[in-house]
Amino acid sequence: MASKIRFSWSRIFFLIALLGLGSCKTITIPSYNAQKPPPKPDYTKERSWAVLPTTYPENLKHWQTVDSLFADVFYIYPTLNVESEDLRWNIPVTDVKQHDKIINKAVYFQASAFINAGELYVPIYRQAHLRAYFSPYNKNEGKKALDLAYSDVKDAFEVYLKKYNNGKPIIIAAHSQGTTHAIRLLKDFFDGKPLQNKLVIAYLPGIGIKKEVFKHIPLLTSPTQTGGFVTWNTYKKNYYPKSYDLWFKGKAVTNPITWDNTLETNRDAHKGFLFTNGKLYKHALKVYVKDGLLWTTLPRFPYRIFALRKKRYHTGDINLFWEDIRENAVLRVQSYLEKNEQNKNNRHKS
């Protein structure tokens, strides 16, 4: 993937998809109850997982430059079913097209950022269609579809804890719809519960999140802090989306370059944007933390002229800061392990 790839229009269209999603066309959508739910996955079976530490796809192995640290990464991928002509509310875990998107888009451009920080677990779940988030569906049909999707994520995590975790510290990594499910997962399993002691960090970009969304899991404000969450939603500088007041105003924002309260960073601070040709572009952008939003300049990458009018960088929330996240995830795990070892030594001395 890192070799030179020749220019193609398909690559340009894929780039544009990475930087923003189109809206659904107005078509007749069947009710949720009119559709039979896809078969329930069995997470005790390897086939229900897109990625396990023993089944890394080749394009993921490419990014593992060191042995994973003593931690696990439970990754929940974003909405991949966005086609307006697809009338399904939830996608079967056996859907071949969906599986290809999971491996070659979500895992390659997002989950890969965490591969050096711990062993990666990616369950396939009966994901809700993009329309589940928008009126008039989000309060009824959409909610049911998202609830079904979350039931899979929850089941997968329960199997993961029983079968795979073996007491290791955990990173929760997610994006967009994955973040919607991750918030519920953190409330059900971590927030004020014994398992919170195993939480290294939750990376939760792609959804507007209140700073006090959890009772006991804080918003982290330094690059080595553990036991909390970070979040951001990326848009072009000086742009406020129409949904700003509803989705983002007053919500939490993390600077994914400095991981602290820095409101602006220059290009020199940016560590790397993973582009669609499999190459990293360092010092590619500046960011500005605003009320509920993360603004960025147009990234410096090949064919950037084709993204001049793009203002919503939602799909690039992770790969725009891929190297920044990769280094930070390793740093957080190291910090967690050092603190844990120090606490053990202190207990032995007392």
PDB file of N, CA and C in Angstrom, residues 17-76:
ATOM      1  N   ALA A  17     -15.048  11.013  -0.288  1.00  0.00           N
ATOM      2  CA  ALA A  17     -15.867  10.246   0.659  1.00  0.00           C
ATOM      3  C   ALA A  17     -15.252  10.251   2.038  1.00  0.00           C
ATOM      4  N   LEU A  18     -13.925  10.234   2.106  1.00  0.00           N
ATOM      5  CA  LEU A  18     -13.246  10.259   3.404  1.00  0.00           C
ATOM      6  C   LEU A  18     -13.460  11.578   4.124  1.00  0.00           C
ATOM      7  N   LEU A  19     -13.697  12.626   3.394  1.00  0.00           N
ATOM      8  CA  LEU A  19     -13.825  13.947   4.001  1.00  0.00           C
ATOM      9  C   LEU A  19     -15.265  14.411   4.164  1.00  0.00           C
ATOM     10  N   GLY A  20     -16.238  13.581   3.797  1.00  0.00           N
ATOM     11  CA  GLY A  20     -17.622  13.996   4.024  1.00  0.00           C
ATOM     12  C   GLY A  20     -18.614  13.044   3.411  1.00  0.00           C
ATOM     13  N   LEU A  21     -19.767  12.940   4.020  1.00  0.00           N
ATOM     14  CA  LEU A  21     -20.812  12.057   3.538  1.00  0.00           C
ATOM     15  C   LEU A  21     -21.929  12.874   2.907  1.00  0.00           C
ATOM     16  N   GLY A  22     -22.521  12.346   1.861  1.00  0.00           N
ATOM     17  CA  GLY A  22     -23.654  13.012   1.249  1.00  0.00           C
ATOM     18  C   GLY A  22     -24.927  12.732   2.024  1.00  0.00           C
ATOM     19  N   SER A  23     -25.971  13.446   1.738  1.00  0.00           N
ATOM     20  CA  SER A  23     -27.239  13.243   2.418  1.00  0.00           C
ATOM     21  C   SER A  23     -28.065  12.202   1.675  1.00  0.00           C
ATOM     22  N   CYS A  24     -28.984  11.572   2.410  1.00  0.00           N
ATOM     23  CA  CYS A  24     -29.843  10.556   1.827  1.00  0.00           C
ATOM     24  C   CYS A  24     -30.883  11.206   0.910  1.00  0.00           C
ATOM     25  N   LYS A  25     -31.219  10.546  -0.207  1.00  0.00           N
ATOM     26  CA  LYS A  25     -32.274  11.033  -1.080  1.00  0.00           C
ATOM     27  C   LYS A  25     -33.627  10.715  -0.444  1.00  0.00           C
ATOM     28  N   THR A  26     -34.641  11.460  -0.870  1.00  0.00           N
ATOM     29  CA  THR A  26     -35.985  11.238  -0.358  1.00  0.00           C
ATOM     30  C   THR A  26     -36.599  10.045  -1.075  1.00  0.00           C
ATOM     31  N   ILE A  27     -36.736   8.929  -0.385  1.00  0.00           N
ATOM     32  CA  ILE A  27     -37.335   7.726  -0.936  1.00  0.00           C
ATOM     33  C   ILE A  27     -38.234   7.116   0.132  1.00  0.00           C
ATOM     34  N   THR A  28     -39.084   6.176  -0.293  1.00  0.00           N
ATOM     35  CA  THR A  28     -39.993   5.532   0.642  1.00  0.00           C
ATOM     36  C   THR A  28     -39.246   4.469   1.421  1.00  0.00           C
ATOM     37  N   ILE A  29     -39.194   4.627   2.728  1.00  0.00           N
ATOM     38  CA  ILE A  29     -38.469   3.707   3.590  1.00  0.00           C
ATOM     39  C   ILE A  29     -39.470   2.830   4.348  1.00  0.00           C
ATOM     40  N   PRO A  30     -39.327   1.523   4.291  1.00  0.00           N
ATOM     41  CA  PRO A  30     -40.225   0.657   5.057  1.00  0.00           C
ATOM     42  C   PRO A  30     -40.009   0.834   6.553  1.00  0.00           C
ATOM     43  N   SER A  31     -41.036   0.573   7.340  1.00  0.00           N
ATOM     44  CA  SER A  31     -40.900   0.694   8.785  1.00  0.00           C
ATOM     45  C   SER A  31     -39.941  -0.354   9.317  1.00  0.00           C
ATOM     46  N   TYR A  32     -39.388  -0.063  10.468  1.00  0.00           N
ATOM     47  CA  TYR A  32     -38.459  -1.012  11.085  1.00  0.00           C
ATOM     48  C   TYR A  32     -39.135  -2.358  11.330  1.00  0.00           C
ATOM     49  N   ASN A  33     -40.358  -2.330  11.824  1.00  0.00           N
ATOM     50  CA  ASN A  33     -41.070  -3.562  12.152  1.00  0.00           C
ATOM     51  C   ASN A  33     -41.454  -4.371  10.922  1.00  0.00           C
ATOM     52  N   ALA A  34     -41.431  -3.734   9.751  1.00  0.00           N
ATOM     53  CA  ALA A  34     -41.772  -4.441   8.517  1.00  0.00           C
ATOM     54  C   ALA A  34     -40.614  -5.309   8.020  1.00  0.00           C
ATOM     55  N   GLN A  35     -39.452  -5.116   8.592  1.00  0.00           N
ATOM     56  CA  GLN A  35     -38.278  -5.882   8.189  1.00  0.00           C
ATOM     57  C   GLN A  35     -37.898  -6.893   9.271  1.00  0.00           C
ATOM     58  N   LYS A  36     -37.560  -8.079   8.851  1.00  0.00           N
ATOM     59  CA  LYS A  36     -37.085  -9.084   9.787  1.00  0.00           C
ATOM     60  C   LYS A  36     -35.635  -8.785  10.139  1.00  0.00           C
ATOM     61  N   PRO A  37     -35.304  -8.708  11.429  1.00  0.00           N
ATOM     62  CA  PRO A  37     -33.910  -8.407  11.797  1.00  0.00           C
ATOM     63  C   PRO A  37     -32.951  -9.465  11.253  1.00  0.00           C
ATOM     64  N   PRO A  38     -31.769  -9.056  10.839  1.00  0.00           N
ATOM     65  CA  PRO A  38     -30.776 -10.040  10.396  1.00  0.00           C
ATOM     66  C   PRO A  38     -30.444 -11.011  11.527  1.00  0.00           C
ATOM     67  N   PRO A  39     -29.952 -12.203  11.193  1.00  0.00           N
ATOM     68  CA  PRO A  39     -29.619 -13.195  12.222  1.00  0.00           C
ATOM     69  C   PRO A  39     -28.633 -12.654  13.254  1.00  0.00           C
ATOM     70  N   LYS A  40     -28.844 -13.022  14.487  1.00  0.00           N
ATOM     71  CA  LYS A  40     -28.004 -12.577  15.592  1.00  0.00           C
ATOM     72  C   LYS A  40     -26.619 -13.227  15.493  1.00  0.00           C
ATOM     73  N   PRO A  41     -25.545 -12.451  15.583  1.00  0.00           N
ATOM     74  CA  PRO A  41     -24.194 -13.027  15.508  1.00  0.00           C
ATOM     75  C   PRO A  41     -23.810 -13.768  16.779  1.00  0.00           C
ATOM     76  N   ASP A  42     -22.926 -14.733  16.634  1.00  0.00           N
ATOM     77  CA  ASP A  42     -22.399 -15.506  17.760  1.00  0.00           C
ATOM     78  C   ASP A  42     -20.927 -15.138  17.936  1.00  0.00           C
ATOM     79  N   TYR A  43     -20.634 -14.350  18.960  1.00  0.00           N
ATOM     80  CA  TYR A  43     -19.271 -13.834  19.124  1.00  0.00           C
ATOM     81  C   TYR A  43     -18.302 -14.831  19.753  1.00  0.00           C
ATOM     82  N   THR A  44     -18.799 -16.000  20.082  1.00  0.00           N
ATOM     83  CA  THR A  44     -17.878 -17.060  20.480  1.00  0.00           C
ATOM     84  C   THR A  44     -17.215 -17.674  19.240  1.00  0.00           C
ATOM     85  N   LYS A  45     -17.739 -17.336  18.054  1.00  0.00           N
ATOM     86  CA  LYS A  45     -17.210 -17.830  16.789  1.00  0.00           C
ATOM     87  C   LYS A  45     -16.331 -16.769  16.138  1.00  0.00           C
ATOM     88  N   GLU A  46     -15.220 -17.190  15.609  1.00  0.00           N
ATOM     89  CA  GLU A  46     -14.266 -16.267  14.984  1.00  0.00           C
ATOM     90  C   GLU A  46     -14.881 -15.505  13.821  1.00  0.00           C
ATOM     91  N   ARG A  47     -15.837 -16.107  13.109  1.00  0.00           N
ATOM     92  CA  ARG A  47     -16.427 -15.481  11.922  1.00  0.00           C
ATOM     93  C   ARG A  47     -17.212 -14.214  12.240  1.00  0.00           C
ATOM     94  N   SER A  48     -17.571 -14.005  13.509  1.00  0.00           N
ATOM     95  CA  SER A  48     -18.328 -12.808  13.887  1.00  0.00           C
ATOM     96  C   SER A  48     -17.421 -11.635  14.235  1.00  0.00           C
ATOM     97  N   TRP A  49     -16.115 -11.819  14.059  1.00  0.00           N
ATOM     98  CA  TRP A  49     -15.142 -10.755  14.330  1.00  0.00           C
ATOM     99  C   TRP A  49     -14.430 -10.375  13.045  1.00  0.00           C
ATOM    100  N   ALA A  50     -14.382  -9.087  12.752  1.00  0.00           N
ATOM    101  CA  ALA A  50     -13.623  -8.629  11.584  1.00  0.00           C
ATOM    102  C   ALA A  50     -12.134  -8.773  11.822  1.00  0.00           C
ATOM    103  N   VAL A  51     -11.720  -8.515  13.074  1.00  0.00           N
ATOM    104  CA  VAL A  51     -10.309  -8.605  13.441  1.00  0.00           C
ATOM    105  C   VAL A  51     -10.189  -9.162  14.846  1.00  0.00           C
ATOM    106  N   LEU A  52      -9.318 -10.148  14.990  1.00  0.00           N
ATOM    107  CA  LEU A  52      -8.845 -10.658  16.276  1.00  0.00           C
ATOM    108  C   LEU A  52      -7.317 -10.642  16.218  1.00  0.00           C
ATOM    109  N   PRO A  53      -6.655 -10.670  17.345  1.00  0.00           N
ATOM    110  CA  PRO A  53      -5.182 -10.662  17.303  1.00  0.00           C
ATOM    111  C   PRO A  53      -4.582 -11.787  16.467  1.00  0.00           C
ATOM    112  N   THR A  54      -5.327 -12.873  16.296  1.00  0.00           N
ATOM    113  CA  THR A  54      -4.847 -14.004  15.501  1.00  0.00           C
ATOM    114  C   THR A  54      -5.269 -13.933  14.046  1.00  0.00           C
ATOM    115  N   THR A  55      -6.033 -12.902  13.682  1.00  0.00           N
ATOM    116  CA  THR A  55      -6.553 -12.829  12.303  1.00  0.00           C
ATOM    117  C   THR A  55      -6.333 -11.452  11.679  1.00  0.00           C
ATOM    118  N   TYR A  56      -5.224 -10.801  11.994  1.00  0.00           N
ATOM    119  CA  TYR A  56      -4.966  -9.494  11.399  1.00  0.00           C
ATOM    120  C   TYR A  56      -4.894  -9.608   9.871  1.00  0.00           C
ATOM    121  N   PRO A  57      -5.653  -8.762   9.132  1.00  0.00           N
ATOM    122  CA  PRO A  57      -5.511  -8.741   7.671  1.00  0.00           C
ATOM    123  C   PRO A  57      -4.151  -8.172   7.290  1.00  0.00           C
ATOM    124  N   GLU A  58      -3.713  -8.482   6.095  1.00  0.00           N
ATOM    125  CA  GLU A  58      -2.373  -8.082   5.663  1.00  0.00           C
ATOM    126  C   GLU A  58      -2.205  -6.563   5.671  1.00  0.00           C
ATOM    127  N   ASN A  59      -3.239  -5.826   5.276  1.00  0.00           N
ATOM    128  CA  ASN A  59      -3.084  -4.375   5.232  1.00  0.00           C
ATOM    129  C   ASN A  59      -3.014  -3.760   6.621  1.00  0.00           C
ATOM    130  N   LEU A  60      -3.393  -4.517   7.643  1.00  0.00           N
ATOM    131  CA  LEU A  60      -3.255  -4.048   9.016  1.00  0.00           C
ATOM    132  C   LEU A  60      -1.861  -4.365   9.560  1.00  0.00           C
ATOM    133  N   LYS A  61      -1.349  -5.529   9.225  1.00  0.00           N
ATOM    134  CA  LYS A  61      -0.005  -5.921   9.675  1.00  0.00           C
ATOM    135  C   LYS A  61       1.049  -4.911   9.219  1.00  0.00           C
ATOM    136  N   HIS A  62       0.775  -4.291   8.087  1.00  0.00           N
ATOM    137  CA  HIS A  62       1.703  -3.306   7.523  1.00  0.00           C
ATOM    138  C   HIS A  62       2.046  -2.201   8.525  1.00  0.00           C
ATOM    139  N   TRP A  63       1.084  -1.865   9.398  1.00  0.00           N
ATOM    140  CA  TRP A  63       1.277  -0.744  10.310  1.00  0.00           C
ATOM    141  C   TRP A  63       1.809  -1.154  11.681  1.00  0.00           C
ATOM    142  N   GLN A  64       1.942  -2.434  11.933  1.00  0.00           N
ATOM    143  CA  GLN A  64       2.444  -2.856  13.233  1.00  0.00           C
ATOM    144  C   GLN A  64       3.968  -2.823  13.206  1.00  0.00           C
ATOM    145  N   THR A  65       4.530  -1.735  13.686  1.00  0.00           N
ATOM    146  CA  THR A  65       5.976  -1.529  13.611  1.00  0.00           C
ATOM    147  C   THR A  65       6.715  -2.064  14.834  1.00  0.00           C
ATOM    148  N   VAL A  66       5.980  -2.303  15.921  1.00  0.00           N
ATOM    149  CA  VAL A  66       6.572  -2.896  17.134  1.00  0.00           C
ATOM    150  C   VAL A  66       5.572  -3.889  17.695  1.00  0.00           C
ATOM    151  N   ASP A  67       6.007  -4.715  18.635  1.00  0.00           N
ATOM    152  CA  ASP A  67       5.074  -5.603  19.305  1.00  0.00           C
ATOM    153  C   ASP A  67       4.056  -4.780  20.089  1.00  0.00           C
ATOM    154  N   SER A  68       2.798  -5.218  20.072  1.00  0.00           N
ATOM    155  CA  SER A  68       1.760  -4.509  20.810  1.00  0.00           C
ATOM    156  C   SER A  68       2.080  -4.489  22.294  1.00  0.00           C
ATOM    157  N   LEU A  69       1.713  -3.398  22.942  1.00  0.00           N
ATOM    158  CA  LEU A  69       1.910  -3.297  24.384  1.00  0.00           C
ATOM    159  C   LEU A  69       0.916  -4.190  25.112  1.00  0.00           C
ATOM    160  N   PHE A  70       1.094  -4.323  26.440  1.00  0.00           N
ATOM    161  CA  PHE A  70       0.237  -5.183  27.245  1.00  0.00           C
ATOM    162  C   PHE A  70      -1.097  -4.477  27.492  1.00  0.00           C
ATOM    163  N   ALA A  71      -1.931  -4.485  26.448  1.00  0.00           N
ATOM    164  CA  ALA A  71      -3.245  -3.854  26.513  1.00  0.00           C
ATOM    165  C   ALA A  71      -4.066  -4.382  25.357  1.00  0.00           C
ATOM    166  N   ASP A  72      -5.375  -4.150  25.430  1.00  0.00           N
ATOM    167  CA  ASP A  72      -6.290  -4.500  24.347  1.00  0.00           C
ATOM    168  C   ASP A  72      -6.953  -3.240  23.820  1.00  0.00           C
ATOM    169  N   VAL A  73      -7.302  -3.278  22.541  1.00  0.00           N
ATOM    170  CA  VAL A  73      -8.050  -2.187  21.910  1.00  0.00           C
ATOM    171  C   VAL A  73      -9.344  -2.773  21.365  1.00  0.00           C
ATOM    172  N   PHE A  74     -10.458  -2.307  21.894  1.00  0.00           N
ATOM    173  CA  PHE A  74     -11.775  -2.729  21.414  1.00  0.00           C
ATOM    174  C   PHE A  74     -12.298  -1.603  20.534  1.00  0.00           C
ATOM    175  N   TYR A  75     -12.331  -1.852  19.220  1.00  0.00           N
ATOM    176  CA  TYR A  75     -12.647  -0.814  18.238  1.00  0.00           C
ATOM    177  C   TYR A  75     -14.038  -1.040  17.648  1.00  0.00           C
ATOM    178  N   ILE A  76     -14.842   0.036  17.598  1.00  0.00           N
ATOM    179  CA  ILE A  76     -16.195  -0.011  17.053  1.00  0.00           C
ATOM    180  C   ILE A  76     -16.252   0.928  15.855  1.00  0.00           C
TER     181      ILE A  76
END
